[in-house]
CSV table of C-alpha atoms in Angstrom, one decimal:
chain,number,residue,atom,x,y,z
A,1,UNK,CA,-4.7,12.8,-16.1
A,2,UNK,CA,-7.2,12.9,-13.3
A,3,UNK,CA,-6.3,10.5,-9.9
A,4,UNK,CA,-9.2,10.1,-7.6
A,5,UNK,CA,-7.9,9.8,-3.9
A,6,UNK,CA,-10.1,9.2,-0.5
A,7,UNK,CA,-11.2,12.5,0.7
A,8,UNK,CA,-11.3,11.6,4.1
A,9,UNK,CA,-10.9,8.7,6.7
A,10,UNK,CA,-7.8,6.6,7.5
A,11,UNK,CA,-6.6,6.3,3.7
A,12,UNK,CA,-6.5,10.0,3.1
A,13,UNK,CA,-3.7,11.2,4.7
A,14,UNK,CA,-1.1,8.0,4.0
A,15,UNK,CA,-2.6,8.8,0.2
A,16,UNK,CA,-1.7,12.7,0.0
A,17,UNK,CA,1.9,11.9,1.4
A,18,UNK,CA,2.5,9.3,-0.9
A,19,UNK,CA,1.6,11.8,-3.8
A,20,UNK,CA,4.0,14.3,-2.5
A,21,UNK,CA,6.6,11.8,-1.7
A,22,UNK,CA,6.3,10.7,-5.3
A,23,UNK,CA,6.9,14.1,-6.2
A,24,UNK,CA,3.2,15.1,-7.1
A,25,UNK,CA,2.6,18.4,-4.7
A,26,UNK,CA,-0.9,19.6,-4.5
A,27,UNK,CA,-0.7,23.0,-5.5
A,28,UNK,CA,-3.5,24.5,-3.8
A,29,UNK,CA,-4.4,22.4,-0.7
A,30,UNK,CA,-6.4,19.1,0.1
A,31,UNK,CA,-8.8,20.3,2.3
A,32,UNK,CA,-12.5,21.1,1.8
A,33,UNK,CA,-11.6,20.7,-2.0
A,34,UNK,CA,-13.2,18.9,-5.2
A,35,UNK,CA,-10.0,19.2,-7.1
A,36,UNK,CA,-6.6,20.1,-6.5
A,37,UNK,CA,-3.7,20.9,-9.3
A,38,UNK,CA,-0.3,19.4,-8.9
A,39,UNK,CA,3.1,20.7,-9.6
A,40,UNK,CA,2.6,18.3,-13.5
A,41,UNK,CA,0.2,20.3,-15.4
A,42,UNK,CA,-1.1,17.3,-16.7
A,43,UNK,CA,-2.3,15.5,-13.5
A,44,UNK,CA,-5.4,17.0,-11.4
A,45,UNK,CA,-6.0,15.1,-8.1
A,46,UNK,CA,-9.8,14.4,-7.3
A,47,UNK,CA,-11.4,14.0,-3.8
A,48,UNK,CA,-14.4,11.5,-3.6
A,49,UNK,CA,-15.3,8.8,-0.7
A,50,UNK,CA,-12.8,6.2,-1.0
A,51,UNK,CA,-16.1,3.4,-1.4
A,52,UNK,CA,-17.0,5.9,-4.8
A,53,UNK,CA,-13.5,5.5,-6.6
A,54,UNK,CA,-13.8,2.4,-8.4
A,55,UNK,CA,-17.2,3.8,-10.1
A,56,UNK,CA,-15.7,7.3,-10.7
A,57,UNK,CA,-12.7,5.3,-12.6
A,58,UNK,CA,-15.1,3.0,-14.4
A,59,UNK,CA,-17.2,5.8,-15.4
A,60,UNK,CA,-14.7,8.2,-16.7
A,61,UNK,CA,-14.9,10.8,-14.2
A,62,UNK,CA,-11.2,9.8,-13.4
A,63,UNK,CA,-8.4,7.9,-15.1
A,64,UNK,CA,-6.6,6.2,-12.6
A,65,UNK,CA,-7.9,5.9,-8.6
A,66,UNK,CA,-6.2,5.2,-5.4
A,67,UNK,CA,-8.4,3.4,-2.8
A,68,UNK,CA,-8.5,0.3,-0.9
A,69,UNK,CA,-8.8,-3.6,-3.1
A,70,UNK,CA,-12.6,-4.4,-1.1
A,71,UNK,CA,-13.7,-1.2,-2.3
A,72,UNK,CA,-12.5,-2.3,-6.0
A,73,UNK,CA,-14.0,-5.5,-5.2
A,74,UNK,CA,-17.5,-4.6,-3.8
A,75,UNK,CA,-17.8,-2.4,-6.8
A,76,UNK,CA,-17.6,-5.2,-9.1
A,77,UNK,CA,-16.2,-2.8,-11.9
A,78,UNK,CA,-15.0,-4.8,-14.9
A,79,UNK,CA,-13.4,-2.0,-16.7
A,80,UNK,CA,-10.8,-1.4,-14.5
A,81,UNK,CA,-7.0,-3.0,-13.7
A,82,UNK,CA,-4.9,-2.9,-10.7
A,83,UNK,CA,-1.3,-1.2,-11.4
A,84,UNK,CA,0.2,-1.1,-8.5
A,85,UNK,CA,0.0,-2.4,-4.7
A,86,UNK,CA,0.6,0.6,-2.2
A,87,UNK,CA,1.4,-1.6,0.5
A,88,UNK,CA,-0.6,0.5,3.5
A,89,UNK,CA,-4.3,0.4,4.8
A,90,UNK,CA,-3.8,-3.3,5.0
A,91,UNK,CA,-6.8,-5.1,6.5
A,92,UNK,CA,-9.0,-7.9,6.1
A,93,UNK,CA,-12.6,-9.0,5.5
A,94,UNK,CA,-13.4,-11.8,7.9
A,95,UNK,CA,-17.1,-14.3,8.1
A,96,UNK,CA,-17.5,-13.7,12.0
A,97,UNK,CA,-20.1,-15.1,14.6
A,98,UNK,CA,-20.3,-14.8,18.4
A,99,UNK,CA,-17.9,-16.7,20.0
A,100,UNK,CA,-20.0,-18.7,22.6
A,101,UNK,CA,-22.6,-19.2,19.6
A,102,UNK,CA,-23.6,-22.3,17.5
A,103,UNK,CA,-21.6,-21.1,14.0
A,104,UNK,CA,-18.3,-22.8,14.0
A,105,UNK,CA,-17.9,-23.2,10.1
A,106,UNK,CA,-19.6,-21.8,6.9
A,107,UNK,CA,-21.8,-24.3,6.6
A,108,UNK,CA,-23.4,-23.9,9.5
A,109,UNK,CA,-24.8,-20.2,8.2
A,110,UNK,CA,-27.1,-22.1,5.5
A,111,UNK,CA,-30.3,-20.2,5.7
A,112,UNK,CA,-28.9,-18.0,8.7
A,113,UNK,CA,-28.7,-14.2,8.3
A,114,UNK,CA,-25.0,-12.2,7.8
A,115,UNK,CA,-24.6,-8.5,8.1
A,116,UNK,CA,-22.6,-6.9,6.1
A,117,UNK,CA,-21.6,-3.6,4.7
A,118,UNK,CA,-20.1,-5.6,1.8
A,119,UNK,CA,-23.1,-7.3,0.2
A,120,UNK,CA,-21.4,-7.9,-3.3
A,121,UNK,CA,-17.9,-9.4,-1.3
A,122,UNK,CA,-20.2,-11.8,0.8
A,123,UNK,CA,-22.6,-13.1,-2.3
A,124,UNK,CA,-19.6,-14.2,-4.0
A,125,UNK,CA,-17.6,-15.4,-1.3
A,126,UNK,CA,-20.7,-17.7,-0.3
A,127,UNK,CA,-21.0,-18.1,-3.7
A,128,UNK,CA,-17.6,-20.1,-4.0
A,129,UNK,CA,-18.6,-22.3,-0.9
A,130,UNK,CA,-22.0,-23.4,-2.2
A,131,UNK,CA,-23.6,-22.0,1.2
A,132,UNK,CA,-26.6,-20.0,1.0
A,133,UNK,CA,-27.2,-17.6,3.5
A,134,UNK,CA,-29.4,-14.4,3.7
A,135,UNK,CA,-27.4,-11.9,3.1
A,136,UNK,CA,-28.4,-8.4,4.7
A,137,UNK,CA,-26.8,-4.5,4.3
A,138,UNK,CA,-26.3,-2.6,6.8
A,139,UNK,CA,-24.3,0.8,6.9
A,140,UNK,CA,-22.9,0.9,10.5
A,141,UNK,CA,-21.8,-1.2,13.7
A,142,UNK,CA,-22.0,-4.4,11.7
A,143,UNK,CA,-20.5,-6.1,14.8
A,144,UNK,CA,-23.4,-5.1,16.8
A,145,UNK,CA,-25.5,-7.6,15.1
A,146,UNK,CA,-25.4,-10.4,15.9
A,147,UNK,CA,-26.0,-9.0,19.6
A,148,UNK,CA,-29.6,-7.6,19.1
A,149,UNK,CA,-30.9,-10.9,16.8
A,150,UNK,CA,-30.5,-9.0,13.6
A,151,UNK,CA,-28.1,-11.7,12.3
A,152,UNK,CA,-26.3,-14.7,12.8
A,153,UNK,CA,-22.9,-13.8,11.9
A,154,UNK,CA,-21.2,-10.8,10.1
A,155,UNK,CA,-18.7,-9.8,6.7
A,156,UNK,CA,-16.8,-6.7,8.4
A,157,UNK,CA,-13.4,-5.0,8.0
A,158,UNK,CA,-10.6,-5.6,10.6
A,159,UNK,CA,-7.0,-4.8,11.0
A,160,UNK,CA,-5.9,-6.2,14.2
A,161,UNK,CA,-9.0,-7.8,15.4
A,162,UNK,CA,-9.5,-5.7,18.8
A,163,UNK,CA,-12.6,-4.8,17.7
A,164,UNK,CA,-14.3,-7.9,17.6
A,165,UNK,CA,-12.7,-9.4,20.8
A,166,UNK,CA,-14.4,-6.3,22.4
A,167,UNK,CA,-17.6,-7.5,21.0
A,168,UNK,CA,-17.3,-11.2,21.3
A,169,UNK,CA,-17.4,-12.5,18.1
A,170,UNK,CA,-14.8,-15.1,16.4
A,171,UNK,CA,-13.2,-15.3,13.3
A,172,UNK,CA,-15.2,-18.4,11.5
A,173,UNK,CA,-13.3,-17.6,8.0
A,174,UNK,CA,-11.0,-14.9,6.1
A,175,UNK,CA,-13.1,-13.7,3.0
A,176,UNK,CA,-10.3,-11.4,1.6
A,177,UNK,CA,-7.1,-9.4,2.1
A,178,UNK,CA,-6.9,-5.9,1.0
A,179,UNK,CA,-4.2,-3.0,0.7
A,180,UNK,CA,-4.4,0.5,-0.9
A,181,UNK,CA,-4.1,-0.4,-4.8
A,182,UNK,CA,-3.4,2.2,-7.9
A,183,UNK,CA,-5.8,1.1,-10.2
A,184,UNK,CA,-6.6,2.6,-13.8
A,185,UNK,CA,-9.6,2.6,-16.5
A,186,UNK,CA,-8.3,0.1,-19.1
A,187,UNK,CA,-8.7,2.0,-22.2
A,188,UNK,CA,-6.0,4.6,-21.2
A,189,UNK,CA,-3.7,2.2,-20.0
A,190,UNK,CA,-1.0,2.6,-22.7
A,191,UNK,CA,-1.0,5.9,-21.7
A,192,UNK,CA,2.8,7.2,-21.1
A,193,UNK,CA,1.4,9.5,-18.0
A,194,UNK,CA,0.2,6.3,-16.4
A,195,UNK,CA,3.0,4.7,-16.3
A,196,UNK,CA,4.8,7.8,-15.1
A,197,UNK,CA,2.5,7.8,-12.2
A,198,UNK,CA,3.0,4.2,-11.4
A,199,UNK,CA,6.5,4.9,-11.6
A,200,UNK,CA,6.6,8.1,-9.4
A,201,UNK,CA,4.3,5.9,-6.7
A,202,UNK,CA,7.0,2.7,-6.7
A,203,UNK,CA,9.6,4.5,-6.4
A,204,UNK,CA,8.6,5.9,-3.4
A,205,UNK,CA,7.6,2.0,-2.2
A,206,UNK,CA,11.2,0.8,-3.3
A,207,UNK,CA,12.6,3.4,-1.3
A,208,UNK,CA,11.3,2.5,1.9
A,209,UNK,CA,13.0,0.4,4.5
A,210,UNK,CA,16.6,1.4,2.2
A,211,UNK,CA,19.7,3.4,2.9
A,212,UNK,CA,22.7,5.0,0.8
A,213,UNK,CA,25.8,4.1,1.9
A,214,UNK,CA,28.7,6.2,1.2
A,215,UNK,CA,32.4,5.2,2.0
A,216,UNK,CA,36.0,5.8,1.1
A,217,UNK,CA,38.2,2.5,0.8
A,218,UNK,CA,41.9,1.3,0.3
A,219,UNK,CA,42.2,-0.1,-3.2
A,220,UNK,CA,43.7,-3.2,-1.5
A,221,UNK,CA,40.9,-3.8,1.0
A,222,UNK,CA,38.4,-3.2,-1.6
A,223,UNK,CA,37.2,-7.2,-2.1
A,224,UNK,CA,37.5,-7.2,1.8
A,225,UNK,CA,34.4,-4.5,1.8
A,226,UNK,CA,33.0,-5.8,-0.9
A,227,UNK,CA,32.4,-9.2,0.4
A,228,UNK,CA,30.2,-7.6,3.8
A,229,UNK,CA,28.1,-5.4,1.8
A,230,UNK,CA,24.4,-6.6,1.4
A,231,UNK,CA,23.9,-4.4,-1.3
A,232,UNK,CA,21.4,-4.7,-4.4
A,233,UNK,CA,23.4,-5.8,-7.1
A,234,UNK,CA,26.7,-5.4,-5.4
A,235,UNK,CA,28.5,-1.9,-4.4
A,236,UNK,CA,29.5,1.2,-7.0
A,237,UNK,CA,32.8,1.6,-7.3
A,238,UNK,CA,34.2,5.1,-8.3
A,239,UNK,CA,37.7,7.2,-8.5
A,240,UNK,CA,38.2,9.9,-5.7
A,241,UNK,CA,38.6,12.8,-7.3
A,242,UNK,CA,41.6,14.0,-5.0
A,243,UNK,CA,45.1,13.4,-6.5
A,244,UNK,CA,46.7,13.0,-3.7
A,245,UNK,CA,44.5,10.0,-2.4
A,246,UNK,CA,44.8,7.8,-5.6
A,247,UNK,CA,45.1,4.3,-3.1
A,248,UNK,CA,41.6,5.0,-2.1
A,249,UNK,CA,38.1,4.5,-4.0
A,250,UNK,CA,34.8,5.8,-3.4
A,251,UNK,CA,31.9,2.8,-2.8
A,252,UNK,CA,28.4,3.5,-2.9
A,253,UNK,CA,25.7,1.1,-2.1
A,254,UNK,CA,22.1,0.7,-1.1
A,255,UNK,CA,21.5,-1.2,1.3
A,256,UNK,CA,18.2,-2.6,3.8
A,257,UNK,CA,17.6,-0.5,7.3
A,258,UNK,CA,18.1,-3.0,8.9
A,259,UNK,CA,21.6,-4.1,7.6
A,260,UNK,CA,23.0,-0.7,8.5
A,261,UNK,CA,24.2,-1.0,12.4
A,262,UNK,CA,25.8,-4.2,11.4
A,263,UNK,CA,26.9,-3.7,8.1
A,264,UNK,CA,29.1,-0.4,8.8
A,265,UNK,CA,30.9,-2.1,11.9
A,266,UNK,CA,32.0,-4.9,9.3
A,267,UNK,CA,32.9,-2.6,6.8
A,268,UNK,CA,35.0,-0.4,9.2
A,269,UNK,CA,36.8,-3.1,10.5
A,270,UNK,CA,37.5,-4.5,6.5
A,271,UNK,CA,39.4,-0.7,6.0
A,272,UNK,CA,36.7,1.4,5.4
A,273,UNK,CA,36.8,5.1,6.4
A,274,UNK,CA,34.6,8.4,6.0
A,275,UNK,CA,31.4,6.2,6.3
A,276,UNK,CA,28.2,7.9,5.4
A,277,UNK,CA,24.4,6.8,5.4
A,278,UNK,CA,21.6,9.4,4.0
A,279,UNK,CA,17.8,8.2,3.7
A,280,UNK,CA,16.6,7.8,-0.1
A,281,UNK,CA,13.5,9.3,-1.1
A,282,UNK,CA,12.8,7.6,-4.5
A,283,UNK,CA,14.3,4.5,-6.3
A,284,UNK,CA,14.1,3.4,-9.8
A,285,UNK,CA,14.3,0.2,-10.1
């Protein structure tokens, strides 16, 4: 099983922890590499521009490719399916003009010029609004543009929209969200190693922003500390394996970050004792 992951920019690193998170070491380094084992025999990492992985997965040179949704998009690969959402490198693809300029609305670029780096994302998105612009690719400093008379408005990437303040220009529509996606070539779907990878990679997503709580409890306070914890699917109850502490049981539960502070003063004051909380690396839902 071959996974081709950005070699470089803002989506590499975020992608190599999550492989090694999920449990997927690189054997023998990320850097200046083509390939690089992992700790499964059976899975290879590959390095290629994040913009290249959709076509890589399409043609076979990979089975399953980490990169961001536009790139999946602008591809326009119809032979592969998204498996899973990775939930970082969120941005989004926005129609802007300049903001003391005449474009308000997409119908106002009929027959104007757009810049873009994302010619196939713009043609359809103009496509769906009947509007017919003329669409132009450029490869850098889209937001430039419409600055030296080169275009009218411009497609571009942006993820807090800094950027374009800087440059003057004003959000006239969103043309698309986009995340980090696992994707895979559909006829090695059914695979069993794809869906341990997609597995491995949740896990690590279901993991984050959770806690395990560990606590000893008086078997007649029990409902009392059962009723405060916010935990997924309710607590774990288990026998204490002392003798000579047979009124207490052990409770386990998982619960949200951001439950913790208050949910351990409630259940301390419900009879809990011996209170721990450890991060959790993976979870299997």
């Amino acid at each position: 099983m071959r996974i081709a992951v950005p070699n470089k920019g803002r989506l590499h690193e975020p992608t190599i922890d999550l492989l090694e998170r999920a449990g997927l070491h690189l054997e023998n380094g990320a850097d200046r590499k083509l390939y690089a084992d992992t700790v499964d025999p059976d899975v290879t990492v590959l390095f290629a521009r994040a913009a290249d992985i959709p076509e890589y997965v399409a043609d076979g040179a990979a089975d399953l490719g980490i990169t961001g949704f536009d790139q999946v998009c602008e591809a326009r690969v119809d032979t592969v399916s998204e498996l899973l959402d990775l939930e970082f490198g969120r941005c989004r693809l926005v129609l802007a003009a300049p903001e003391d300029g005449d474009i308000e609305s997409v119908d106002d670029l009929a027959g104007k010029i757009v810049a873009t780096e994302f010619p196939n994302i713009t043609e359809d998105f103009f496509a769906d609004t009947g509007v017919e612009p003329d669409i132009v690719e450029v490869s850098g400093a889209t937001e430039l543009t419409p600055h030296v008379e080169m275009a009218d408005a411009i497609v571009d990437i942006t993820s807090t929209g800094t950027t374009l303040k800087m440059n003057r220009l004003a959000v006239v529509d969103e043309v698309l969200e986009s995340s980090v996606r696992l994707f895979g070539r559909d006829d090695i779907l059914e695979e069993p190693k794809v869906e341990e990878v997609r597995t491995a990679l949740s896990s690590v997503k279901h993991a984050e922003g959770k806690r395990y709580l560990m606590m000893n409890v008086p078997q007649e306070r029990l409902e009392d500390v059962r009723d405060v914890i916010p935990g997924m699917g309710g607590p774990t109850i288990m026998e204490i394996a002392d003798e000579g502490d047979e009124e207490k049981v052990a409770v386990h539960a998982v619960v949200n970050e951001s439950d913790v502070f208050e949910t351990i003063t409630e259940v301390k004051a419900a009879g809990a004792s011996d209170i721990l909380v450890t991060e959790i690396e993976r979870l299997v839902e």
